[in-house]
XYZ file of C-alpha atoms in Angstrom:
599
model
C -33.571 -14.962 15.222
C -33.595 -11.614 13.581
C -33.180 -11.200 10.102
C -31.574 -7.886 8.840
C -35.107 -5.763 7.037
C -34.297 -6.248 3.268
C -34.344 -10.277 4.261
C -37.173 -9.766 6.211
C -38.787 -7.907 3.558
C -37.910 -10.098 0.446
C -38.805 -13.608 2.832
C -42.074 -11.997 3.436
C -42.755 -12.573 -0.508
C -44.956 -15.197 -2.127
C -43.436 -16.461 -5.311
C -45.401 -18.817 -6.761
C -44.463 -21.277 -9.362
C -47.150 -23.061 -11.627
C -47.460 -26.297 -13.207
C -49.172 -27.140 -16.184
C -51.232 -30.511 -15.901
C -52.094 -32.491 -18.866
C -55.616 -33.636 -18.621
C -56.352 -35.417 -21.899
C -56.727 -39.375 -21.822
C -55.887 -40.012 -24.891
C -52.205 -38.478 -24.607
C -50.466 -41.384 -23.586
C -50.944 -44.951 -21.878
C -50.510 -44.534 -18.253
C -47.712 -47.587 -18.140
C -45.599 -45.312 -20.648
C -46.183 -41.999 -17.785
C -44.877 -44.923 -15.025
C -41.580 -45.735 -17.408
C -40.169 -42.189 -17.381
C -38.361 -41.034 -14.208
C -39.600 -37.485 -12.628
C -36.596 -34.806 -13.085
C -34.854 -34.068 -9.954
C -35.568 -30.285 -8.290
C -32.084 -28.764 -8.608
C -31.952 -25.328 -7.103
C -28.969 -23.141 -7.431
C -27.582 -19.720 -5.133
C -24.496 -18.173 -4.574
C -23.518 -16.982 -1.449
C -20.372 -13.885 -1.912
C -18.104 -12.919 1.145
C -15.732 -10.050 1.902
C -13.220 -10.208 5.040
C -10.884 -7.627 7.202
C -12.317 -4.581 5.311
C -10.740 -2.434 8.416
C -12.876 0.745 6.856
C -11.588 0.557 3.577
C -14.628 2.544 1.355
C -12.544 3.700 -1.289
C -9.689 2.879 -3.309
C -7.868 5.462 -1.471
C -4.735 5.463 1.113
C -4.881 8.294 3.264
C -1.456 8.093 4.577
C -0.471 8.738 1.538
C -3.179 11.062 0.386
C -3.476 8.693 -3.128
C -5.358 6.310 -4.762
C -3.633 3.140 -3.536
C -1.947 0.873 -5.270
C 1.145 -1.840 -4.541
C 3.262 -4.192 -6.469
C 0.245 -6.207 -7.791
C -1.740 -3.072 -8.675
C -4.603 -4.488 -6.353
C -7.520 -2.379 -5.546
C -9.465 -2.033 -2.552
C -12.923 -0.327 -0.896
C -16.484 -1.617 -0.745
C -16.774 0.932 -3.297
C -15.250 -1.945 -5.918
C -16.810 -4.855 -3.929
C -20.404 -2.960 -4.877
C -19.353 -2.895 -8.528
C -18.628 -6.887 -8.318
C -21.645 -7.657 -6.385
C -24.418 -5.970 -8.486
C -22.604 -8.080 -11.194
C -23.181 -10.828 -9.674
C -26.655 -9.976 -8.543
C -27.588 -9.905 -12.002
C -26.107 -12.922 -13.143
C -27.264 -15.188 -10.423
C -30.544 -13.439 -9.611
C -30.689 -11.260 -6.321
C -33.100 -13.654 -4.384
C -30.593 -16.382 -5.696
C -27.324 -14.657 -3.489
C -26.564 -13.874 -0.004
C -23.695 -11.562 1.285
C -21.454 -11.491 4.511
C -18.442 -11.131 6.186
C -15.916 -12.535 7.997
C -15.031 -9.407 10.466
C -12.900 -6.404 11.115
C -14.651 -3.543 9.262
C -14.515 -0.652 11.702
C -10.714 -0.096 12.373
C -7.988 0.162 10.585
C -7.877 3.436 8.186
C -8.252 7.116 9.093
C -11.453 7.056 7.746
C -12.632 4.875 10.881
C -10.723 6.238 13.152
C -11.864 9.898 12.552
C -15.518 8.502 13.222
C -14.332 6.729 16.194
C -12.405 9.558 17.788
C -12.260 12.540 15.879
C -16.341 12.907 15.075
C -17.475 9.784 16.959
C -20.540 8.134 16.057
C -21.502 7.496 20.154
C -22.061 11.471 20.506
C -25.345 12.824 20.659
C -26.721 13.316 17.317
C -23.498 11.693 16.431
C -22.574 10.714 12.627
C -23.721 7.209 11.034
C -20.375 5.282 10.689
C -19.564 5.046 7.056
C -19.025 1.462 6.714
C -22.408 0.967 8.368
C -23.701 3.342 5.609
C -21.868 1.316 2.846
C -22.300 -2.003 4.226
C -26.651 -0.992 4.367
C -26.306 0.289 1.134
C -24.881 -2.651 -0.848
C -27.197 -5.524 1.044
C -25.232 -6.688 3.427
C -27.396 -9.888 4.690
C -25.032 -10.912 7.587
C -21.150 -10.258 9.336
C -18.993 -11.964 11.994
C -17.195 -9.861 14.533
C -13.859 -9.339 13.977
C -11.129 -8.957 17.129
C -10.360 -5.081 15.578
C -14.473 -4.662 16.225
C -13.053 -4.265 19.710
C -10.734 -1.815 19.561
C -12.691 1.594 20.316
C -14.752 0.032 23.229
C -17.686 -1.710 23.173
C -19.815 1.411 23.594
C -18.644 2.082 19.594
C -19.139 -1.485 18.739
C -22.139 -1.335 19.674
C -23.417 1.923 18.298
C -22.044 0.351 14.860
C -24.210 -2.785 15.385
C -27.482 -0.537 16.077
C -26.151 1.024 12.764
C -26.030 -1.679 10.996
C -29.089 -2.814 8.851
C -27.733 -6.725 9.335
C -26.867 -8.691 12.290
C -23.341 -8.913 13.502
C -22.919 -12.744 14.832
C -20.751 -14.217 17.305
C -21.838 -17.611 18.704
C -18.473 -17.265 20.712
C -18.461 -13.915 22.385
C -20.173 -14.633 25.417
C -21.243 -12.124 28.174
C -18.872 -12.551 30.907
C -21.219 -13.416 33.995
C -24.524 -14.924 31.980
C -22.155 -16.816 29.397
C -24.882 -16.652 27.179
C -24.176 -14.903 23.546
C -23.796 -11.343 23.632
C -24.324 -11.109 19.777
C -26.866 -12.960 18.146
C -24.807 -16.088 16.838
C -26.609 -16.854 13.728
C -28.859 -15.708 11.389
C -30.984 -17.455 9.115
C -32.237 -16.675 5.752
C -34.704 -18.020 2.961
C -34.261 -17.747 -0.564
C -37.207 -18.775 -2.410
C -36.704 -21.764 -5.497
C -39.455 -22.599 -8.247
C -40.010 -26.314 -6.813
C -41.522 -25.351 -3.274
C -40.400 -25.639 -0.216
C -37.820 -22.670 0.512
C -34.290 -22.924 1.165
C -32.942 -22.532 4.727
C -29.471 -20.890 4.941
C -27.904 -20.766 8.172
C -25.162 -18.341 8.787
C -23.324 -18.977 11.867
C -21.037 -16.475 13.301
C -17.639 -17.108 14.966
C -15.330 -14.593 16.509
C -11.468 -14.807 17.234
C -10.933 -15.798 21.010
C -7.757 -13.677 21.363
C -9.724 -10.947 21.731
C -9.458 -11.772 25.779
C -6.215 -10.315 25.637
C -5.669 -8.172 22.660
C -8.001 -5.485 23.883
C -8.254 -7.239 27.706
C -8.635 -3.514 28.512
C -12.376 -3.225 26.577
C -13.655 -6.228 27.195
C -12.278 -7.856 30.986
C -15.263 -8.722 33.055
C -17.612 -8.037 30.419
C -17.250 -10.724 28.039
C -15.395 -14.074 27.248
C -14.410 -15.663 24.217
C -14.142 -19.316 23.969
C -12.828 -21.866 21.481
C -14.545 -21.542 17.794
C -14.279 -25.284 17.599
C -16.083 -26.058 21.073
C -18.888 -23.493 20.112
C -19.522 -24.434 16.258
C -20.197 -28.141 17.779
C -22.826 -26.778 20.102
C -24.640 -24.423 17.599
C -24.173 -26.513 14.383
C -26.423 -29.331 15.389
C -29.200 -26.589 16.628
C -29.428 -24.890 13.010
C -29.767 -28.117 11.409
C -32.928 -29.104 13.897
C -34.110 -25.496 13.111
C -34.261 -26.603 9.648
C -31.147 -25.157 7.875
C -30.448 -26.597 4.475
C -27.207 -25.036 4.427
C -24.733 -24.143 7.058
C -22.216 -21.419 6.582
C -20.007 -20.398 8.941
C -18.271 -16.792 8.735
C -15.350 -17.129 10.933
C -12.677 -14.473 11.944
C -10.078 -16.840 12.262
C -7.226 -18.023 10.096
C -7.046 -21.583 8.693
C -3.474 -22.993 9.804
C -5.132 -24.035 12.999
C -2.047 -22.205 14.654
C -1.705 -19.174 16.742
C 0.771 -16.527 16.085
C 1.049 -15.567 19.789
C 2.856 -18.505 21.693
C 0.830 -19.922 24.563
C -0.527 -16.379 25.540
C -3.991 -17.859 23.578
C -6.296 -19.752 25.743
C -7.755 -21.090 22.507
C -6.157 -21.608 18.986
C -6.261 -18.156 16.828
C -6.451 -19.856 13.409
C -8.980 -22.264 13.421
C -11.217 -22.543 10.847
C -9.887 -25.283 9.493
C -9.780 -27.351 12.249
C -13.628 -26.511 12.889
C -14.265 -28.018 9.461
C -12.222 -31.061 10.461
C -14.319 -31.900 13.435
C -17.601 -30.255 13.232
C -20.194 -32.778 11.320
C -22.989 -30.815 9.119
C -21.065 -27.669 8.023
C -21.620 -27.075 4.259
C -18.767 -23.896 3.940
C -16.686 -21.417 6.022
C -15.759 -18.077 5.349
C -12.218 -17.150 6.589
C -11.511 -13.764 8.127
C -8.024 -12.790 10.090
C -5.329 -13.843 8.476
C -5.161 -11.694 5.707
C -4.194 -14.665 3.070
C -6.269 -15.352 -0.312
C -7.435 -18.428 -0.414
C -9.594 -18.924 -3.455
C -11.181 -22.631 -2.685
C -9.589 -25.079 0.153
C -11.205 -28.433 1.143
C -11.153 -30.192 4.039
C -12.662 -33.286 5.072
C -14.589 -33.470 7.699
C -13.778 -36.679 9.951
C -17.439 -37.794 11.215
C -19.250 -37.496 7.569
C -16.271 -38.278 5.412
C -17.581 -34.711 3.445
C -15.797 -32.133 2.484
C -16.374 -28.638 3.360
C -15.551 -25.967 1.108
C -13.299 -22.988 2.970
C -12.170 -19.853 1.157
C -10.761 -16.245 2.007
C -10.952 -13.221 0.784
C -7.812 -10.975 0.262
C -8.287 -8.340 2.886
C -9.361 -4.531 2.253
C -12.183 -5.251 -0.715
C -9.429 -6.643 -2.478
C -11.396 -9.786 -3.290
C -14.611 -11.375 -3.536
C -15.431 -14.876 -2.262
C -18.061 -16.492 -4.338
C -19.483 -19.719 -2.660
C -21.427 -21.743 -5.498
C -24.050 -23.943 -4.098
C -26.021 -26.807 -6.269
C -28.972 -28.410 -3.990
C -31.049 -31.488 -5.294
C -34.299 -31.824 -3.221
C -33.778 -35.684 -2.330
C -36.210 -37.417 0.497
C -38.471 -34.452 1.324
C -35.607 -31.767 1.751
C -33.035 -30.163 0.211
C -29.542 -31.651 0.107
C -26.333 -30.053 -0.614
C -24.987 -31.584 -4.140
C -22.158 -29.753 -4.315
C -20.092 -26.887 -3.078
C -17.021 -24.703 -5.618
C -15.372 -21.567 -4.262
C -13.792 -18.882 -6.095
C -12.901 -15.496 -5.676
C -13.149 -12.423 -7.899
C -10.760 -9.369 -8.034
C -12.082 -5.790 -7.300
C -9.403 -4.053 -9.625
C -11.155 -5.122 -12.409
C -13.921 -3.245 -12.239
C -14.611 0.619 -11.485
C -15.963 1.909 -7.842
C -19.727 2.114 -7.623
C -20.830 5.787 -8.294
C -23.251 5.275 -5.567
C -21.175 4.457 -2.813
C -18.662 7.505 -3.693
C -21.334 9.764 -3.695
C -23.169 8.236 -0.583
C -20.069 9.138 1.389
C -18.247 11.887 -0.419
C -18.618 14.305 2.307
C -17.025 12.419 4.952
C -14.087 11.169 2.711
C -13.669 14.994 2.173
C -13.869 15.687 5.936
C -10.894 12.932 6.267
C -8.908 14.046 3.948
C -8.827 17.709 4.928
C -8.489 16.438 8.497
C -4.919 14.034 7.455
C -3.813 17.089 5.744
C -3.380 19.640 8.588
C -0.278 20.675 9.608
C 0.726 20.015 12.683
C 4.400 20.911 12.878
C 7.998 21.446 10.928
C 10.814 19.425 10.244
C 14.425 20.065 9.917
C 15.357 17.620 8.100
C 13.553 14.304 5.614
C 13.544 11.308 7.713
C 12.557 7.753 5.762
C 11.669 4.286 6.624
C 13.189 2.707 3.217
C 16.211 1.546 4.936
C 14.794 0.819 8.331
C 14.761 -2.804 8.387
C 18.640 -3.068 8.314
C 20.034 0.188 9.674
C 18.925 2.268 12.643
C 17.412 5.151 11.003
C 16.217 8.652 12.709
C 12.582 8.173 11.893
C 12.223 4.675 13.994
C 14.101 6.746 17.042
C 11.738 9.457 16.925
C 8.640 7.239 17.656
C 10.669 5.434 20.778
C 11.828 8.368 21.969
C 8.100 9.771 22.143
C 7.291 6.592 23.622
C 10.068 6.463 26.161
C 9.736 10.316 27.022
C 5.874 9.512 27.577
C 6.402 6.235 29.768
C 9.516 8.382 32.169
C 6.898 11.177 32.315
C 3.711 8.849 33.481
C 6.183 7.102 35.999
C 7.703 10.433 37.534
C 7.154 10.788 41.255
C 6.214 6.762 41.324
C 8.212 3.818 42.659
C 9.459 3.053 38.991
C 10.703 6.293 38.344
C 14.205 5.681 38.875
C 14.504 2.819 36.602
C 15.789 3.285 32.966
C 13.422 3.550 29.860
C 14.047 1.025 27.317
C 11.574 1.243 23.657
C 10.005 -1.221 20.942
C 9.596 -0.284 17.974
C 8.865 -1.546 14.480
C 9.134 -0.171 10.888
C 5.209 -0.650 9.823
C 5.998 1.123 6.104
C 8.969 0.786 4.480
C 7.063 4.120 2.775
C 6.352 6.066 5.607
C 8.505 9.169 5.546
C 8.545 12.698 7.594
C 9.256 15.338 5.547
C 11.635 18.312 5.634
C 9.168 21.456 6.367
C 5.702 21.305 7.071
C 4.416 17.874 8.683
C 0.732 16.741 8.753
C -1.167 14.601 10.858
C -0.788 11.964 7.829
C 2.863 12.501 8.306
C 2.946 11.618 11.519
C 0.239 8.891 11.762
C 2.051 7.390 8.888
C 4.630 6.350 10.650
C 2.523 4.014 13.063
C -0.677 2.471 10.471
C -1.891 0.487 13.497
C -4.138 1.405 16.294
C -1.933 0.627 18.874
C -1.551 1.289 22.563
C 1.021 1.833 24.853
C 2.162 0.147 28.293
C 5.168 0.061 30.365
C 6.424 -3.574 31.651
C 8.755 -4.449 33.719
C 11.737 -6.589 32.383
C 15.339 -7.798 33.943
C 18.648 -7.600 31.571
C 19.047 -11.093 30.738
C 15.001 -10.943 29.179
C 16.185 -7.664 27.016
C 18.772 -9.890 25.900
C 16.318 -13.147 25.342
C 13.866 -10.205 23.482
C 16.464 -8.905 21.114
C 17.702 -12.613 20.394
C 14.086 -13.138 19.200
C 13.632 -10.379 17.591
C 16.978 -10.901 15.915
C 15.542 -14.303 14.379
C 13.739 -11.573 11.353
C 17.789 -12.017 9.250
C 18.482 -14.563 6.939
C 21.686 -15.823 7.963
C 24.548 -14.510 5.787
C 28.371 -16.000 6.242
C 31.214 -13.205 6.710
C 32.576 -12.260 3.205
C 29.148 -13.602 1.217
C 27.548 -10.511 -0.505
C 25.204 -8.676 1.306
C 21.335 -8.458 -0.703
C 18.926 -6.049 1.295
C 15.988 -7.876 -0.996
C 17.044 -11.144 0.923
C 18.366 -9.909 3.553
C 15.057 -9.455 5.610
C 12.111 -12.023 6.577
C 13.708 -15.122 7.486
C 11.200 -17.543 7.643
C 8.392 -15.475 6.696
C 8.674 -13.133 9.524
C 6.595 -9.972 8.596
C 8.459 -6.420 9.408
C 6.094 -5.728 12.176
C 7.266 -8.597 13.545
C 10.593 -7.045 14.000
C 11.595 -4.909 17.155
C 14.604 -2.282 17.623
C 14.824 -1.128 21.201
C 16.022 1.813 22.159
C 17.746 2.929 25.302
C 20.699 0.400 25.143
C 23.621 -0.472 22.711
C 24.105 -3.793 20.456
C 25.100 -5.337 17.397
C 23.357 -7.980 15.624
C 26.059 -10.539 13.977
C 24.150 -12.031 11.236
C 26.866 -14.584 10.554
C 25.832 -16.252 13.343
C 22.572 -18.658 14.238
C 19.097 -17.205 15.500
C 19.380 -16.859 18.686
C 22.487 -16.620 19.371
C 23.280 -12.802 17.707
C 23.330 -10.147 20.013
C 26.908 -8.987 20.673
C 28.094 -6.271 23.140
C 24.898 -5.457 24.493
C 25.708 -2.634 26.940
C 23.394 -0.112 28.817
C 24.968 3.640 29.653
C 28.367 2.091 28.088
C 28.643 -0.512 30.393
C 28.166 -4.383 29.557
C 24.419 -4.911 30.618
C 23.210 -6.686 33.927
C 21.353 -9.519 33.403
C 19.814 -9.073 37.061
C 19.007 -5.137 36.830
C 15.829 -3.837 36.184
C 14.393 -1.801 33.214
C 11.458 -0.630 31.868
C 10.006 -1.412 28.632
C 8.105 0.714 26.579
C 6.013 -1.654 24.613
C 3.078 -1.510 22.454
C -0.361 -3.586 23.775
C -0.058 -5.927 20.830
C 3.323 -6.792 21.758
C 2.631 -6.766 25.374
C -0.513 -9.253 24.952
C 1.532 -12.102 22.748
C 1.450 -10.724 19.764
C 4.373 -11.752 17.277
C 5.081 -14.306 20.771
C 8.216 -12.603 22.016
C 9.379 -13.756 24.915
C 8.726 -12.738 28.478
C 7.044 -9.617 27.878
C 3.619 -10.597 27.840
C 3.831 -11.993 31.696
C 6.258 -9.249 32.673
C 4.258 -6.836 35.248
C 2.748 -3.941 33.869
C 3.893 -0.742 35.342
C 1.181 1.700 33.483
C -0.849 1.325 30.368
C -2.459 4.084 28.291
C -6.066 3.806 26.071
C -4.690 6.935 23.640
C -3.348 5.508 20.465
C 0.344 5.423 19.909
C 0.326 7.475 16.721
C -2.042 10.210 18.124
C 0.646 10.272 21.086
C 3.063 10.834 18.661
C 0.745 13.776 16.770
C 0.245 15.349 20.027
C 4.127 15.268 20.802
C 4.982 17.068 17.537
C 2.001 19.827 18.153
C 3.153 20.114 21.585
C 7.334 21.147 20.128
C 6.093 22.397 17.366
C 9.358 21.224 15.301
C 10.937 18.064 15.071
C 14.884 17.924 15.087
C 16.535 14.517 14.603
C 19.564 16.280 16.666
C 17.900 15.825 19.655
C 17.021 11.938 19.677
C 18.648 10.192 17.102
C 21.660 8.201 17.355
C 23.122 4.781 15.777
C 22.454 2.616 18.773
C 22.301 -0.886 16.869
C 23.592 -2.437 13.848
C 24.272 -5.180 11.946
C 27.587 -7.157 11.823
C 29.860 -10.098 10.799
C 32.344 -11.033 13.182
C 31.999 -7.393 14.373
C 32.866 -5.927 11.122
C 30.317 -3.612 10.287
C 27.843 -4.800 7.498
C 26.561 -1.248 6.096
C-alpha cells in the first residue's frame, strides 16, 4: 500500500540499537543470571488527529473579515494545530508520532471555495489547494474522506488527492461498477523502537455512506458507499494478517450510532461507535462528522471483551486528539498494553509563522476577493432576531430562491404552479448592510455550500413540513413570560435545522404541542388546499434528508441547480445592482398564543 514520501523516507532508515554484553566469568554465578527476570520491551508513540477542518488555515473568519472568535474564545486553523504538533513532536520524538484525519478539509470557508471555483486548482497550470499545501507542510501521515470532500465534484477531489503528499483512505467508497475501493483504504506505517522488530500501525480509512445522497449529483453511477461497520469487519482482519500491531481507524462518522436524516440513509450516519462495538482487533478510532469534542470515550468491544479507545476532535483546528499508545513486546510481537486519549486546545498557543507565510498570498487573494463590492443597500437588514420573528434579511434569500426556481420553470409544465421557499437563519450574525454590500455580505448570509432544487409538494405536506419544522420552540403556556434565550432549540434542534417558508401565510402557536402548531395557514388569502399543488424551493441538503423533514426528500424533483445558493444570491444582487427590502419583504409568519401575537 502506498505510504505518503516523508514515511517512506523515514521507514527506509536503519536505526540500530546496541547491547552491551558482559563477557567476564567471574562476574556472577550463572544460577544468580537464571534468578533475575529479563525486563519487558515497552515501546511508546503517540498518534495526534484533527477532524472537519472544512479549509480552516488561519484563525480567521472571512465572513466577517476578523480574526474569529465565539463565546469560548476558541481558536481555529492548521496554522495553531502546527504550533501544537511540533510541540508534541518534540516531546514524544517525531519517529515516535503519527498524524491524520478524520475528513472534510476542502469545503467549507471562502478560502476553499475561491480555489474550488473562483481560481480552481483543476485548471491548467492551476493553483496547489492550500490545505494540500498546509496539510504537506506539517506531516500529514494519513486522512479519511470526509462527505464535504464531495462537494466540488470528484474531478476537484481528486486533483486535491494528487496534491496531497499522504493518502486519502476510504475502505468504504467503492467504485460503482468494479465495487472495489476507489481510494486506497488503508495505509500502513512503521515507527522504529530500540528493542527490534518495528512497529506496524495500520490506519484504516472509513467514509460517511450518506454521501449517496448528499451530493447524489457528483457521485451517482460512479461510486457507492456502504456501511462503515460491514466494511471495517472485512478490512480489519486483513491488516492484522498483514502484520499490523496497531489498528486505527479514522472514521468520518459520528459516534451516537444514529442518523440525523430519518430513513433517507441506506446505512447508519454515526457509526463509529457501533464499529468499535462489533469489530474484534481495533485498537482506536478517530471520529470525524459530528462536530462534538469528545476528549476520550470507551467502548467495549463484544467479541474480545477490550475496550477501544474513541475520541474527537472539536472541528475547525479547534482541537487536537492525542492517542497515547503503551506496547509490551509479549510472545514474539508487539501487544497493545494500553490505550488514553486526550485532546489539546489550539488557542493556547500562537499560529505557526511558517504556515502564515507559506500561504499569505492566497489568504490575501481571499480576502480582497470577500471584500468587493458588489451592490447597495437601502436599508441594514440583520439575522439577530431571525429565529423568532420574520425578518427582511431571511425573505431576501427566498425570494432569490423563489424568483430563480419561477424563472427555470417558465415555459415548462410546472410553470403555472405557485413558488413556495425554505429557508434557514445560518448566523444569528450575518447582517447586510445599509450602503455598499460585498460578496462577504452576501455570502454571509448562507455559510454553507448549498444547492438548490425545486420539488414538488401537495398542501397538506406544506402543512406536515411547517409542523416539523415548528417542533425547533420550547413550548411556552399563554401568559408565562416570553425568554428569546430559551425560547429557541427545543430538544437540541440546531437553527439550521429550522425552516420559514415563504410564499404562504401562518402562525405558529407555541402554547400548543409539537406538531400540532400551525394555525391559519392560508395561500393568496385563502385557507390552503391540502390537495393543490406547489412548488418548493428547497435546498439539496434539505431535499436529500437532511434535518429528516418530512416528505420532501421523496417528493419529485422538478429542476435542480449545481451553482451554490449563496453565489446565486451574489449574482442576483450584481445583476439589480441595489437591494430594497420594499420589494420582497413582508411579515408572512409569526409566533402566537392562542392567536395573540407573541412579539
Amino acid at each position: 500500500m502506498p505510504l505518503n514520501r516523508r514515511t517512506f523516507l523515514e521507514s527506509s532508515v536503519a536505526v540500530g540499537a546496541g547491547a552491551a554484553v558482559a563477557t567476564g566469568a567471574a562476574v556472577a554465578p550463572a544460577r544468580a543470571h537464571e534468578s533475575r527476570p529479563r525486563p519487558a520491551k515497552r515501546y511508546s508513540f503517540t498518534v495526534m488527529g484533527t477532524t472537519d477542518l472544512h479549509g480552516n488555515v488561519f484563525n480567521w473568519d472571512y465572513f466577517t473579515d476578523k480574526e474569529f472568535d465565539d463565546k469560548a474564545h476558541n481558536d481555529v486553523g492548521l496554522a495553531k494545530i502546527s504550533t501544537l504538533v511540533d510541540q508534541v513532536r518534540k516531546a514524544k520524538g517525531r519517529r515516535n508520532t503519527l498524524l491524520i484525519d478524520a475528513g472534510d478539509t476542502i469545503q467549507g470557508t471562502q478560502l476553499s471555495y475561491y480555489y474550488a471555483k473562483v481560481d480552481p486548482i483543476t485548471a491548467r497550470r492551476g493553483p496547489v489547494h492550500p490545505m494540500a499545501q498546509a496539510m504537506n507542510a506539517i506531516g500529514y501521515d494519513a486522512a479519511a474522506l470526509g462527505n464535504h470532500e464531495f462537494n466540488y465534484g470528484i474531478p476537484v477531489l481528486r486533483k486535491f488527492e494528487e496534491q496531497c503528499d499522504f493518502p486519502l483512505l476510504g475502505a468504504n467508497a467503492l467504485d460503482a461498477k468494479t465495487l472495489r475501493p476507489a481510494f486506497p483504504p488503508y495505509s500502513m506505517h512503521r515507527l522504529r523502537t530500540p528493542h527490534g522488530r518495528d512497529v506496524r500501525v495500520a490506519v484504516l480509512g472509513l467514509t460517511n455512506p450518506g454521501i449517496a445522497i448528499w451530493d447524489k449529483a457528483n457521485v451517482s453511477g460512479k461510486m457507492v458507499f456502504p456501511g462503515l461497520e460491514e466494511q471495517a469487519a472485512k478490512w480489519v482482519p486483513k491488516l492484522r494478517s498483514m502484520g499490523a500491531d496497531v489498528v486505527v481507524v479514522s472514521a468520518h462518522s459520528g459516534s451516537s450510532g444514529t442518523s440525523s436524516y430519518g430513513d433517507q440513509l441506506p446505512h447508519i450516519e454515526n457509526a463509529a461507535g457501533l464499529v468499535a462495538e462489533q469489530v474484534p482487533g481495533i485498537d482506536a478510532i478517530l471520529v470525524g462528522h459530528a462536530h462534538t469534542e469528545i476528549p476520550e470515550y470507551r467502548v467495549k468491544n463484544k467479541e474480545t471483551g477490550k475496550d477501544v479507545v474513541l475520541s474527537e476532535p472539536l472541528k475547525w483546528g479547534q482541537r487536537l486528539t492525542l492517542f497515547d499508545f503503551d506496547l509490551v513486546w509479549s510472545r514474539g510481537r508487539w501487544v497493545v498494553e494500553k490505550v488514553g486519549a486526550q485532546v489539546l486546545n489550539s488557542n493556547t498557543v500562537e499560529e505557526d509563522p511558517e504556515i502564515v507565510g507559506l500561504l499569505a498570498d492566497e489568504h490575501k487573494k481571499v480576502v480582497a476577493y470577500v471584500n468587493q463590492v458588489i451592490g447597495t443597500s437601502s436599508a441594514t437588514m440583520a439575522t439577530a432576531q431571525a429565529p423568532w420573528k420574520d425578518e427582511p434579511i431571511i425573505d431576501l434569500i427566498n425570494h432569490v430562491q423563489a424568483e430563480t426556481v419561477r424563472a427555470a420553470l417558465a415555459g415548462g409544465e410546472y410553470a403555472a404552479l405557485p413558488v413556495l421557499s425554505q429557508a434557514s437563519c445560518f448566523s444569528r450574525t450575518a447582517a447586510i448592510p445599509a450602503g455598499q454590500v460585498t460578496i462577504r455580505d452576501a455570502a454571509g448570509l448562507y455559510v454553507f455550500e448549498n444547492t438548490l432544487e425545486a420539488r414538488l409538494l401537495t398542501g397538506a405536506q406544506i402543512k406536515d413540513y411547517l409542523e416539523f419544522s415548528a417542533r425547533y420552540y420550547v413550548r411556552t403556556p399563554a401568559g408565562a413570560p416570553v425568554d428569546t434565550a430559551k425560547l429557541t432549540n427545543a430538544d437540541g434542534t440546531p437553527d439550521y435545522n429550522y425552516d420559514a417558508v415563504f410564499g404562504v401565510t401562518y402562525e405558529i402557536d407555541i402554547a400548543k404541542p409539537a406538531g400540532d402548531r400551525i394555525v391559519n395557514l392560508s395561500y393568496g388569502g385563502r385557507p390552503i388546499d391540502p390537495a393543490a399543488r406547489f412548488v418548493l424551493a428547497v435546498n439539496n441538503y434539505r431535499a436529500s434528508g437532511g434535518g429528516a423533514f418530512p416528505h420532501v426528500a421523496n417528493a419529485p424533483q422538478l429542476w435542480a441547480n449545481s451553482d451554490e445558493i449563496r453565489n446565486t444570491i451574489i449574482q442576483w444582487v450584481k445583476a439589480k445592482g441595489s437591494i430594497d427590502p420594499g420589494q420582497f419583504a413582508s411579515v408572512d409568519w409569526r409566533l402566537t398564543r392562542d392567536g395573540v401575537p407573541v412579539f
